[in-house]
């Protein structure tokens, strides 16, 4: 019964796999090489919004905490006061980067400026930055960049195009109480060029001095930002450093899955599905799913809805099995501490990757996506990530795309598993009675 179900599922899934098995065409391997290998990165949303931590007037504000300025309709001068209480004396760049490394992550993307315009590095272009506006007299982005270089983690930066604080931009409207609704901003047309010059004055040091490997744009849906603006920005950044990678949100309204589908008809190097893993990947392009561990990106004191470690590991596998990267977020608090719930989950993911990393890093979309798990592929090895252990200990697979030579558990490399193949390409692998790993047990299958 179980085996019949597998045949049907495998057939359906093999058909589906045609959609995402083709390798990305958009950018050449040279620039994208490290990023395609990496598969797993750390997103960090950190800014003055960590001070209110999702509360206003003593009450929880609905939604993601880094949006509090618009969700609670806070005027600029009032919002600025949070900066006086932003003094993250417990921030330790080495500790954060080591945590990312222990989690098995290969790169880190931190908010250099979110929608509130607050700049997390020492920017000569503004006083609305961590050095001038807060009691903290350190530059966390420089410290992180240096700590990353020491530990072989790629340092990358997020940057919001929309800016709720910059004088060039106005609130969308005032609410009934006469307070600002900031999203999406309106721009004073005569100040748009000055604002683009301001962005460049902020971005240039990120590329030159902070050595960012990726510029990860956001806030591109604000109506005054055009596709032509995005293309010009993309070209200008590549002229500063031709190896720089730039996400698709540099172009207009490219958030998530759309865009980037045809060569020449895109701006940006990779797609950025948010809080989701597209069912068939993004055909023919590079992509990265970004996701929170709880609900909010920024630190939110009332958000306790944590995903389980098993869910997070399976999300990483699911993403890799469809040819994408997984960018997993943490929201440090106003003291500079990453929440313990995040630390625990990252450490557990690192433990899993220590044993099973071979099935994630440098892999491509797998040939099959069965109901009991997922698959990834590297050369002549197919990795079967088993989520639901077969009750009878027999794993029946078809559609691996070659003749099976041998199979082994990554957790027990020295012990080959019995394999029987029939002429129709159906392979039966005899597994131990119990799953080795409650999150996912990986069977590596060598093809001839
Ligand atoms: C969104 C949100 C934002 C978050 C981002 C992460 O566009 O506006 O707060 O930074 O997505 O992908």
CSV table of C-alpha atoms and ligand atoms in Angstrom, one decimal:
chain,number,residue,atom,x,y,z
A,1,UNK,CA,0.0,0.0,0.0
A,2,UNK,CA,2.7,2.4,1.1
A,3,UNK,CA,4.8,1.3,-1.8
A,4,UNK,CA,2.0,1.9,-4.3
A,5,UNK,CA,1.5,5.4,-2.9
A,6,UNK,CA,5.2,6.0,-3.4
A,7,UNK,CA,5.1,5.1,-7.1
A,8,UNK,CA,2.3,7.6,-7.7
A,9,UNK,CA,3.9,10.3,-5.7
A,10,UNK,CA,7.3,9.7,-7.4
A,11,UNK,CA,5.7,10.0,-10.8
A,12,UNK,CA,4.0,13.2,-10.0
A,13,UNK,CA,7.0,14.6,-8.4
A,14,UNK,CA,9.4,13.7,-11.2
A,15,UNK,CA,7.1,15.6,-13.5
A,16,UNK,CA,7.2,18.6,-11.2
A,17,UNK,CA,10.9,18.4,-10.9
A,18,UNK,CA,11.3,19.3,-14.6
A,19,UNK,CA,10.2,22.8,-13.6
A,20,UNK,CA,13.1,23.5,-11.3
A,21,UNK,CA,15.9,21.2,-12.2
A,22,UNK,CA,17.3,23.6,-14.8
A,23,UNK,CA,20.3,25.5,-13.5
A,24,UNK,CA,20.1,29.3,-13.1
A,25,UNK,CA,21.0,31.3,-16.1
A,26,UNK,CA,20.8,34.8,-14.8
A,27,UNK,CA,24.3,35.4,-13.5
A,28,UNK,CA,27.6,33.5,-14.3
A,29,UNK,CA,29.0,31.1,-11.8
A,30,UNK,CA,32.1,33.2,-11.2
A,31,UNK,CA,30.3,35.9,-9.2
A,32,UNK,CA,27.6,33.7,-7.9
A,33,UNK,CA,29.9,30.7,-7.1
A,34,UNK,CA,30.3,31.2,-3.3
A,35,UNK,CA,26.6,32.1,-2.9
A,36,UNK,CA,25.4,29.1,-4.7
A,37,UNK,CA,27.6,26.8,-2.6
A,38,UNK,CA,26.6,28.5,0.7
A,39,UNK,CA,22.9,27.5,0.9
A,40,UNK,CA,22.5,28.9,4.5
A,41,UNK,CA,22.8,32.4,5.8
A,42,UNK,CA,21.9,34.5,8.9
A,43,UNK,CA,19.6,37.5,8.5
A,44,UNK,CA,19.8,40.1,11.3
A,45,UNK,CA,17.2,42.8,11.8
A,46,UNK,CA,18.6,45.2,14.3
A,47,UNK,CA,17.9,48.9,14.8
A,48,UNK,CA,16.3,51.4,17.3
A,49,UNK,CA,13.0,49.6,16.9
A,50,UNK,CA,14.6,47.1,19.3
A,51,UNK,CA,14.0,49.7,22.1
A,52,UNK,CA,10.2,49.8,21.9
A,53,UNK,CA,10.4,46.1,21.0
A,54,UNK,CA,6.8,46.1,19.5
A,55,UNK,CA,5.1,48.0,22.4
A,56,UNK,CA,3.6,51.5,22.3
A,57,UNK,CA,2.0,53.3,25.3
A,58,UNK,CA,2.4,50.1,27.2
A,59,UNK,CA,0.5,48.0,24.7
A,60,UNK,CA,1.5,45.5,22.1
A,61,UNK,CA,1.3,46.9,18.5
A,62,UNK,CA,0.1,44.4,16.0
A,63,UNK,CA,2.5,43.1,13.4
A,64,UNK,CA,6.3,43.1,12.9
A,65,UNK,CA,8.2,45.2,15.3
A,66,UNK,CA,10.5,47.1,12.8
A,67,UNK,CA,7.3,48.6,11.4
A,68,UNK,CA,6.2,50.2,14.7
A,69,UNK,CA,6.9,53.8,13.4
A,70,UNK,CA,4.1,53.4,10.8
A,71,UNK,CA,2.0,50.9,12.7
A,72,UNK,CA,1.7,53.2,15.7
A,73,UNK,CA,1.8,56.3,13.5
A,74,UNK,CA,4.7,57.8,15.3
A,75,UNK,CA,6.0,61.3,14.2
A,76,UNK,CA,9.7,61.7,13.4
A,77,UNK,CA,10.7,63.8,16.4
A,78,UNK,CA,8.9,61.4,18.8
A,79,UNK,CA,10.5,58.3,17.1
A,80,UNK,CA,14.0,59.9,17.4
A,81,UNK,CA,13.8,59.7,21.2
A,82,UNK,CA,14.1,55.9,21.0
A,83,UNK,CA,17.7,56.4,19.9
A,84,UNK,CA,18.7,57.9,23.2
A,85,UNK,CA,17.9,54.6,24.9
A,86,UNK,CA,19.7,52.5,22.3
A,87,UNK,CA,22.9,51.5,24.1
A,88,UNK,CA,23.6,47.9,23.2
A,89,UNK,CA,26.6,47.5,25.5
A,90,UNK,CA,26.3,43.7,25.4
A,91,UNK,CA,26.8,43.5,21.7
A,92,UNK,CA,29.7,41.2,20.8
A,93,UNK,CA,30.4,40.9,17.1
A,94,UNK,CA,32.7,37.9,17.6
A,95,UNK,CA,30.0,36.1,19.5
A,96,UNK,CA,27.4,36.7,16.8
A,97,UNK,CA,29.6,35.6,14.0
A,98,UNK,CA,30.8,32.6,15.9
A,99,UNK,CA,27.2,31.6,16.5
A,100,UNK,CA,26.4,31.9,12.7
A,101,UNK,CA,29.5,29.8,12.0
A,102,UNK,CA,28.5,27.2,14.6
A,103,UNK,CA,25.0,27.1,13.1
A,104,UNK,CA,26.6,26.1,9.8
A,105,UNK,CA,25.9,29.4,8.1
A,106,UNK,CA,28.2,30.8,5.4
A,107,UNK,CA,27.1,34.4,5.2
A,108,UNK,CA,25.3,37.1,7.3
A,109,UNK,CA,23.0,39.9,6.1
A,110,UNK,CA,22.4,42.8,8.6
A,111,UNK,CA,20.1,45.8,8.3
A,112,UNK,CA,22.4,48.8,7.6
A,113,UNK,CA,19.3,51.0,7.3
A,114,UNK,CA,15.7,49.8,7.6
A,115,UNK,CA,12.5,51.7,6.7
A,116,UNK,CA,12.9,54.0,9.7
A,117,UNK,CA,16.0,55.4,8.1
A,118,UNK,CA,18.1,54.8,11.1
A,119,UNK,CA,21.6,53.9,10.0
A,120,UNK,CA,23.5,51.2,11.9
A,121,UNK,CA,27.0,52.3,10.9
A,122,UNK,CA,29.0,55.6,11.1
A,123,UNK,CA,27.6,57.4,8.1
A,124,UNK,CA,29.0,60.9,7.3
A,125,UNK,CA,25.9,61.4,5.3
A,126,UNK,CA,23.5,61.6,8.3
A,127,UNK,CA,23.3,62.2,12.0
A,128,UNK,CA,20.4,59.7,12.2
A,129,UNK,CA,23.0,57.0,12.8
A,130,UNK,CA,24.3,54.9,15.6
A,131,UNK,CA,27.3,57.1,16.3
A,132,UNK,CA,25.6,60.5,16.3
A,133,UNK,CA,22.1,59.7,17.7
A,134,UNK,CA,22.8,57.1,20.4
A,135,UNK,CA,24.9,56.9,23.6
A,136,UNK,CA,26.7,53.9,22.0
A,137,UNK,CA,30.0,55.0,20.5
A,138,UNK,CA,30.8,51.9,18.5
A,139,UNK,CA,30.2,50.9,14.9
A,140,UNK,CA,28.5,47.5,15.0
A,141,UNK,CA,28.7,47.0,11.2
A,142,UNK,CA,32.5,47.6,11.1
A,143,UNK,CA,32.9,45.2,14.1
A,144,UNK,CA,30.8,42.6,12.3
A,145,UNK,CA,32.6,43.0,9.0
A,146,UNK,CA,35.9,42.5,10.8
A,147,UNK,CA,34.7,39.5,12.8
A,148,UNK,CA,33.3,38.0,9.6
A,149,UNK,CA,36.6,38.4,7.8
A,150,UNK,CA,38.3,36.6,10.7
A,151,UNK,CA,36.0,33.7,10.6
A,152,UNK,CA,35.4,33.2,6.9
A,153,UNK,CA,31.8,34.3,6.9
A,154,UNK,CA,30.7,36.6,4.1
A,155,UNK,CA,29.6,40.0,5.4
A,156,UNK,CA,26.5,41.3,3.6
A,157,UNK,CA,24.1,44.3,4.2
A,158,UNK,CA,20.4,45.0,3.8
A,159,UNK,CA,19.4,48.6,2.8
A,160,UNK,CA,15.9,50.0,2.6
A,161,UNK,CA,15.1,52.3,-0.4
A,162,UNK,CA,12.0,53.7,1.3
A,163,UNK,CA,13.0,56.0,4.2
A,164,UNK,CA,10.5,57.2,6.8
A,165,UNK,CA,13.0,59.7,8.3
A,166,UNK,CA,14.7,61.4,5.3
A,167,UNK,CA,13.5,64.9,4.6
A,168,UNK,CA,12.9,64.1,0.9
A,169,UNK,CA,10.0,61.8,1.9
A,170,UNK,CA,6.6,62.5,3.3
A,171,UNK,CA,4.0,60.3,5.0
A,172,UNK,CA,1.5,58.7,2.8
A,173,UNK,CA,-1.3,60.5,4.7
A,174,UNK,CA,-2.3,61.5,8.1
A,175,UNK,CA,-4.8,59.3,10.1
A,176,UNK,CA,-7.9,60.6,11.8
A,177,UNK,CA,-5.9,61.7,14.8
A,178,UNK,CA,-3.6,63.7,12.5
A,179,UNK,CA,-0.7,61.3,12.9
A,180,UNK,CA,1.5,60.0,10.1
A,181,UNK,CA,0.9,56.8,8.1
A,182,UNK,CA,4.4,56.3,6.7
A,183,UNK,CA,4.1,53.4,4.3
A,184,UNK,CA,4.6,53.9,1.4
A,185,UNK,CA,6.2,57.3,1.5
A,186,UNK,CA,5.7,60.1,-1.0
A,187,UNK,CA,8.7,61.9,-2.3
A,188,UNK,CA,9.1,65.6,-2.8
A,189,UNK,CA,9.8,65.4,-6.6
A,190,UNK,CA,12.4,68.1,-6.5
A,191,UNK,CA,14.3,66.2,-3.8
A,192,UNK,CA,14.4,62.7,-5.4
A,193,UNK,CA,17.8,63.2,-7.0
A,194,UNK,CA,19.2,64.5,-3.8
A,195,UNK,CA,17.9,61.4,-2.0
A,196,UNK,CA,19.5,59.1,-4.6
A,197,UNK,CA,22.7,60.9,-4.0
A,198,UNK,CA,22.2,60.4,-0.3
A,199,UNK,CA,21.7,56.6,-0.8
A,200,UNK,CA,24.9,56.5,-2.8
A,201,UNK,CA,26.8,58.4,-0.2
A,202,UNK,CA,25.7,55.7,2.3
A,203,UNK,CA,26.2,52.7,0.0
A,204,UNK,CA,29.6,53.5,-1.3
A,205,UNK,CA,31.4,53.1,2.1
A,206,UNK,CA,29.4,49.9,2.7
A,207,UNK,CA,31.0,48.5,-0.5
A,208,UNK,CA,34.4,50.0,-0.2
A,209,UNK,CA,35.2,50.1,3.6
A,210,UNK,CA,32.8,47.6,5.1
A,211,UNK,CA,33.4,45.1,2.2
A,212,UNK,CA,29.8,44.0,1.9
A,213,UNK,CA,29.5,41.0,-0.4
A,214,UNK,CA,25.8,41.4,-1.0
A,215,UNK,CA,23.6,44.5,-1.1
A,216,UNK,CA,20.2,43.3,-0.1
A,217,UNK,CA,17.6,46.0,-1.0
A,218,UNK,CA,14.1,46.3,0.3
A,219,UNK,CA,11.3,49.0,0.5
A,220,UNK,CA,11.4,49.1,-3.3
A,221,UNK,CA,7.5,49.1,-3.6
A,222,UNK,CA,7.3,52.8,-2.7
A,223,UNK,CA,5.7,54.2,-5.8
A,224,UNK,CA,8.3,56.8,-6.7
A,225,UNK,CA,11.0,54.2,-7.2
A,226,UNK,CA,11.1,53.0,-10.8
A,227,UNK,CA,12.6,50.1,-12.6
A,228,UNK,CA,15.0,52.5,-14.4
A,229,UNK,CA,16.1,53.8,-10.9
A,230,UNK,CA,16.8,50.2,-9.9
A,231,UNK,CA,18.8,49.4,-13.1
A,232,UNK,CA,20.9,52.6,-12.7
A,233,UNK,CA,21.6,51.7,-9.0
A,234,UNK,CA,22.5,48.2,-10.0
A,235,UNK,CA,25.0,49.3,-12.7
A,236,UNK,CA,26.5,51.9,-10.4
A,237,UNK,CA,27.1,49.4,-7.6
A,238,UNK,CA,28.7,46.9,-10.0
A,239,UNK,CA,31.0,49.7,-11.2
A,240,UNK,CA,32.2,50.1,-7.6
A,241,UNK,CA,32.8,46.4,-7.2
A,242,UNK,CA,32.1,44.0,-10.1
A,243,UNK,CA,31.9,41.0,-7.7
A,244,UNK,CA,29.1,42.5,-5.6
A,245,UNK,CA,25.8,40.6,-5.6
A,246,UNK,CA,22.6,42.5,-5.5
A,247,UNK,CA,19.1,41.1,-4.8
A,248,UNK,CA,16.1,41.6,-7.1
A,249,UNK,CA,14.4,44.2,-4.8
A,250,UNK,CA,16.7,46.8,-6.2
A,251,UNK,CA,14.2,46.9,-9.0
A,252,UNK,CA,10.6,48.0,-8.7
A,253,UNK,CA,8.1,45.8,-6.9
A,254,UNK,CA,10.3,42.8,-7.2
A,255,UNK,CA,9.5,41.6,-3.7
A,256,UNK,CA,9.1,37.8,-3.5
A,257,UNK,CA,8.7,35.6,-6.5
A,258,UNK,CA,7.9,37.7,-9.5
A,259,UNK,CA,10.5,39.0,-11.9
A,260,UNK,CA,13.9,37.6,-12.8
A,261,UNK,CA,12.3,35.0,-15.0
A,262,UNK,CA,13.8,35.9,-18.4
A,263,UNK,CA,17.4,36.7,-19.1
A,264,UNK,CA,17.8,40.3,-19.9
A,265,UNK,CA,14.4,41.1,-18.5
A,266,UNK,CA,15.5,41.6,-14.9
A,267,UNK,CA,17.5,43.6,-12.6
A,268,UNK,CA,19.3,41.9,-9.7
A,269,UNK,CA,21.1,38.7,-9.2
A,270,UNK,CA,18.7,36.6,-7.2
A,271,UNK,CA,15.0,36.3,-6.3
A,272,UNK,CA,13.9,36.8,-2.7
A,273,UNK,CA,10.7,34.9,-1.8
A,274,UNK,CA,9.7,36.1,1.7
A,275,UNK,CA,8.3,33.8,4.4
A,276,UNK,CA,7.7,31.1,1.9
A,277,UNK,CA,9.5,28.4,-0.1
A,278,UNK,CA,8.2,28.4,-3.6
A,279,UNK,CA,6.8,24.9,-4.5
A,280,UNK,CA,9.0,24.5,-7.6
A,281,UNK,CA,11.7,26.9,-6.8
A,282,UNK,CA,12.2,29.8,-9.2
A,283,UNK,CA,12.8,28.2,-12.6
A,284,UNK,CA,16.0,29.2,-14.2
A,285,UNK,CA,17.1,31.8,-11.6
A,286,UNK,CA,19.0,32.0,-8.4
A,287,UNK,CA,16.9,32.6,-5.3
A,288,UNK,CA,16.9,32.8,-1.5
A,289,UNK,CA,14.0,32.3,0.8
A,290,UNK,CA,14.2,34.6,3.8
A,291,UNK,CA,12.2,33.6,6.9
A,292,UNK,CA,11.7,34.5,10.6
A,293,UNK,CA,12.0,32.1,13.5
A,294,UNK,CA,9.0,33.6,15.2
A,295,UNK,CA,6.7,36.1,13.6
A,296,UNK,CA,8.6,39.4,13.7
A,297,UNK,CA,11.9,40.3,12.0
A,298,UNK,CA,12.9,42.9,14.6
A,299,UNK,CA,13.0,42.0,18.3
A,300,UNK,CA,9.5,41.9,19.7
A,301,UNK,CA,9.0,41.2,23.4
A,302,UNK,CA,5.5,39.8,22.9
A,303,UNK,CA,6.3,37.4,20.1
A,304,UNK,CA,6.7,33.9,21.4
A,305,UNK,CA,5.5,31.9,18.3
A,306,UNK,CA,8.8,30.1,17.6
A,307,UNK,CA,9.1,27.5,14.9
A,308,UNK,CA,10.4,24.2,16.1
A,309,UNK,CA,14.0,23.1,15.3
A,310,UNK,CA,12.6,20.3,13.2
A,311,UNK,CA,10.6,22.7,11.2
A,312,UNK,CA,13.6,25.0,10.6
A,313,UNK,CA,15.9,22.1,9.6
A,314,UNK,CA,13.2,20.8,7.2
A,315,UNK,CA,12.8,24.3,5.8
A,316,UNK,CA,16.5,24.5,5.1
A,317,UNK,CA,16.3,21.1,3.4
A,318,UNK,CA,13.2,21.9,1.4
A,319,UNK,CA,14.8,25.1,0.1
A,320,UNK,CA,18.0,23.3,-0.9
A,321,UNK,CA,16.0,20.5,-2.5
A,322,UNK,CA,14.5,23.2,-4.8
A,323,UNK,CA,17.8,24.8,-5.6
A,324,UNK,CA,17.6,27.8,-3.3
A,325,UNK,CA,19.4,29.4,-0.3
A,326,UNK,CA,17.8,29.8,3.2
A,327,UNK,CA,18.3,33.1,5.0
A,328,UNK,CA,17.1,32.7,8.5
A,329,UNK,CA,16.5,35.7,10.7
A,330,UNK,CA,17.3,36.8,14.2
A,331,UNK,CA,16.2,40.0,15.9
A,332,UNK,CA,18.6,41.0,18.7
A,333,UNK,CA,17.3,43.2,21.5
A,334,UNK,CA,18.3,46.7,22.5
A,335,UNK,CA,21.1,45.5,24.7
A,336,UNK,CA,22.7,43.6,21.8
A,337,UNK,CA,21.6,40.1,22.8
A,338,UNK,CA,20.2,37.5,20.3
A,339,UNK,CA,17.2,35.9,22.0
A,340,UNK,CA,18.0,32.6,23.7
A,341,UNK,CA,15.2,30.8,21.7
A,342,UNK,CA,17.0,31.7,18.5
A,343,UNK,CA,20.4,30.7,19.9
A,344,UNK,CA,19.1,27.3,20.9
A,345,UNK,CA,17.6,26.7,17.5
A,346,UNK,CA,20.7,27.8,15.6
A,347,UNK,CA,23.0,25.6,17.7
A,348,UNK,CA,20.7,22.6,17.0
A,349,UNK,CA,20.8,23.3,13.3
A,350,UNK,CA,24.6,23.5,13.5
A,351,UNK,CA,24.6,20.0,15.1
A,352,UNK,CA,22.5,18.6,12.3
A,353,UNK,CA,24.7,20.2,9.6
A,354,UNK,CA,27.9,18.9,11.2
A,355,UNK,CA,26.7,15.4,10.3
A,356,UNK,CA,24.6,16.2,7.2
A,357,UNK,CA,26.2,19.3,5.7
A,358,UNK,CA,27.4,17.3,2.7
A,359,UNK,CA,23.8,17.0,1.7
A,360,UNK,CA,23.2,20.8,1.8
A,361,UNK,CA,26.3,22.8,0.8
A,362,UNK,CA,27.1,23.0,-2.9
A,363,UNK,CA,24.2,20.8,-3.8
A,364,UNK,CA,21.5,21.4,-6.5
A,365,UNK,CA,17.8,20.6,-6.6
A,366,UNK,CA,17.2,16.9,-6.2
A,367,UNK,CA,15.7,14.7,-8.8
A,368,UNK,CA,12.6,13.7,-6.7
A,369,UNK,CA,10.5,15.4,-4.1
A,370,UNK,CA,8.7,12.5,-2.4
A,371,UNK,CA,6.1,12.7,0.3
A,372,UNK,CA,8.3,11.2,3.0
A,373,UNK,CA,11.0,13.8,2.6
A,374,UNK,CA,13.1,15.7,0.0
A,375,UNK,CA,16.2,15.1,-2.1
A,376,UNK,CA,19.3,17.1,-3.1
A,377,UNK,CA,22.0,16.2,-5.6
A,378,UNK,CA,25.8,16.7,-6.1
A,379,UNK,CA,27.4,15.1,-9.1
A,380,UNK,CA,26.6,11.4,-9.0
A,381,UNK,CA,25.3,11.5,-5.4
A,382,UNK,CA,21.7,11.9,-4.5
A,383,UNK,CA,20.8,12.7,-0.9
A,384,UNK,CA,17.5,11.4,0.4
A,385,UNK,CA,16.4,13.5,3.4
A,386,UNK,CA,13.9,11.2,5.2
A,387,UNK,CA,11.4,13.0,7.3
A,388,UNK,CA,8.9,10.2,7.8
A,389,UNK,CA,10.6,6.9,8.5
A,390,UNK,CA,9.0,3.9,6.7
A,391,UNK,CA,7.3,1.6,9.2
A,392,UNK,CA,8.7,-1.5,7.6
A,393,UNK,CA,12.2,-0.1,7.2
A,394,UNK,CA,12.1,-0.2,3.4
A,395,UNK,CA,12.6,3.0,1.5
A,396,UNK,CA,11.3,2.5,-2.1
A,397,UNK,CA,12.4,5.2,-4.6
A,398,UNK,CA,12.2,5.7,-8.3
A,399,UNK,CA,13.4,8.5,-10.6
A,400,UNK,CA,16.9,8.9,-9.2
A,401,UNK,CA,18.2,9.3,-12.8
A,402,UNK,CA,20.8,6.5,-12.8
A,403,UNK,CA,21.7,3.0,-11.7
A,404,UNK,CA,22.2,2.8,-7.9
A,405,UNK,CA,25.7,1.6,-6.8
A,406,UNK,CA,25.4,1.9,-3.1
A,407,UNK,CA,23.7,3.7,-0.2
A,408,UNK,CA,24.7,4.8,3.3
A,409,UNK,CA,23.5,7.0,6.1
A,410,UNK,CA,25.5,10.2,6.4
A,411,UNK,CA,25.4,9.6,10.2
A,412,UNK,CA,27.0,6.1,9.7
A,413,UNK,CA,29.3,6.4,6.7
A,414,UNK,CA,31.2,3.2,7.3
A,415,UNK,CA,28.1,1.0,7.1
A,416,UNK,CA,26.6,0.4,3.6
A,417,UNK,CA,22.9,-0.1,3.5
A,418,UNK,CA,21.4,-3.1,1.5
A,419,UNK,CA,20.1,-1.9,-1.9
A,420,UNK,CA,18.0,-3.8,-4.4
A,421,UNK,CA,17.2,-2.3,-7.8
A,422,UNK,CA,14.8,-3.7,-10.5
A,423,UNK,CA,14.9,-3.1,-14.3
A,424,UNK,CA,12.2,-0.4,-14.0
A,425,UNK,CA,14.6,1.7,-12.0
A,426,UNK,CA,12.8,1.1,-8.7
A,427,UNK,CA,15.3,1.0,-5.8
A,428,UNK,CA,14.6,-0.5,-2.4
A,429,UNK,CA,16.9,0.5,0.4
A,430,UNK,CA,16.8,-1.3,3.7
A,431,UNK,CA,17.1,1.1,6.5
A,432,UNK,CA,17.7,0.6,10.3
A,433,UNK,CA,14.4,0.0,12.2
A,434,UNK,CA,14.5,3.4,13.8
A,435,UNK,CA,15.1,6.9,12.3
A,436,UNK,CA,18.6,8.0,13.2
A,437,UNK,CA,17.6,11.6,13.6
A,438,UNK,CA,14.2,13.0,14.6
A,439,UNK,CA,14.6,16.1,12.3
A,440,UNK,CA,15.7,14.3,9.1
A,441,UNK,CA,18.0,11.3,8.4
A,442,UNK,CA,20.0,11.6,5.3
A,443,UNK,CA,20.6,8.6,3.0
A,444,UNK,CA,23.4,9.2,0.4
A,445,UNK,CA,22.8,7.2,-2.8
A,446,UNK,CA,25.8,6.8,-5.2
A,447,UNK,CA,24.8,6.4,-8.8
A,448,UNK,CA,26.9,4.8,-11.5
B,1,LIG,C1,9.7,43.3,4.2
B,1,LIG,C2,9.4,44.1,5.4
B,1,LIG,C3,10.5,44.1,6.3
B,1,LIG,C4,11.5,43.0,6.3
B,1,LIG,C5,11.7,42.3,5.0
B,1,LIG,C6,12.5,41.1,5.0
B,1,LIG,O1,9.7,43.8,3.1
B,1,LIG,O2,9.0,45.4,5.1
B,1,LIG,O3,10.3,44.7,7.5
B,1,LIG,O4,12.7,43.6,6.5
B,1,LIG,O5,10.6,42.2,4.3
B,1,LIG,O6,12.4,40.4,3.8
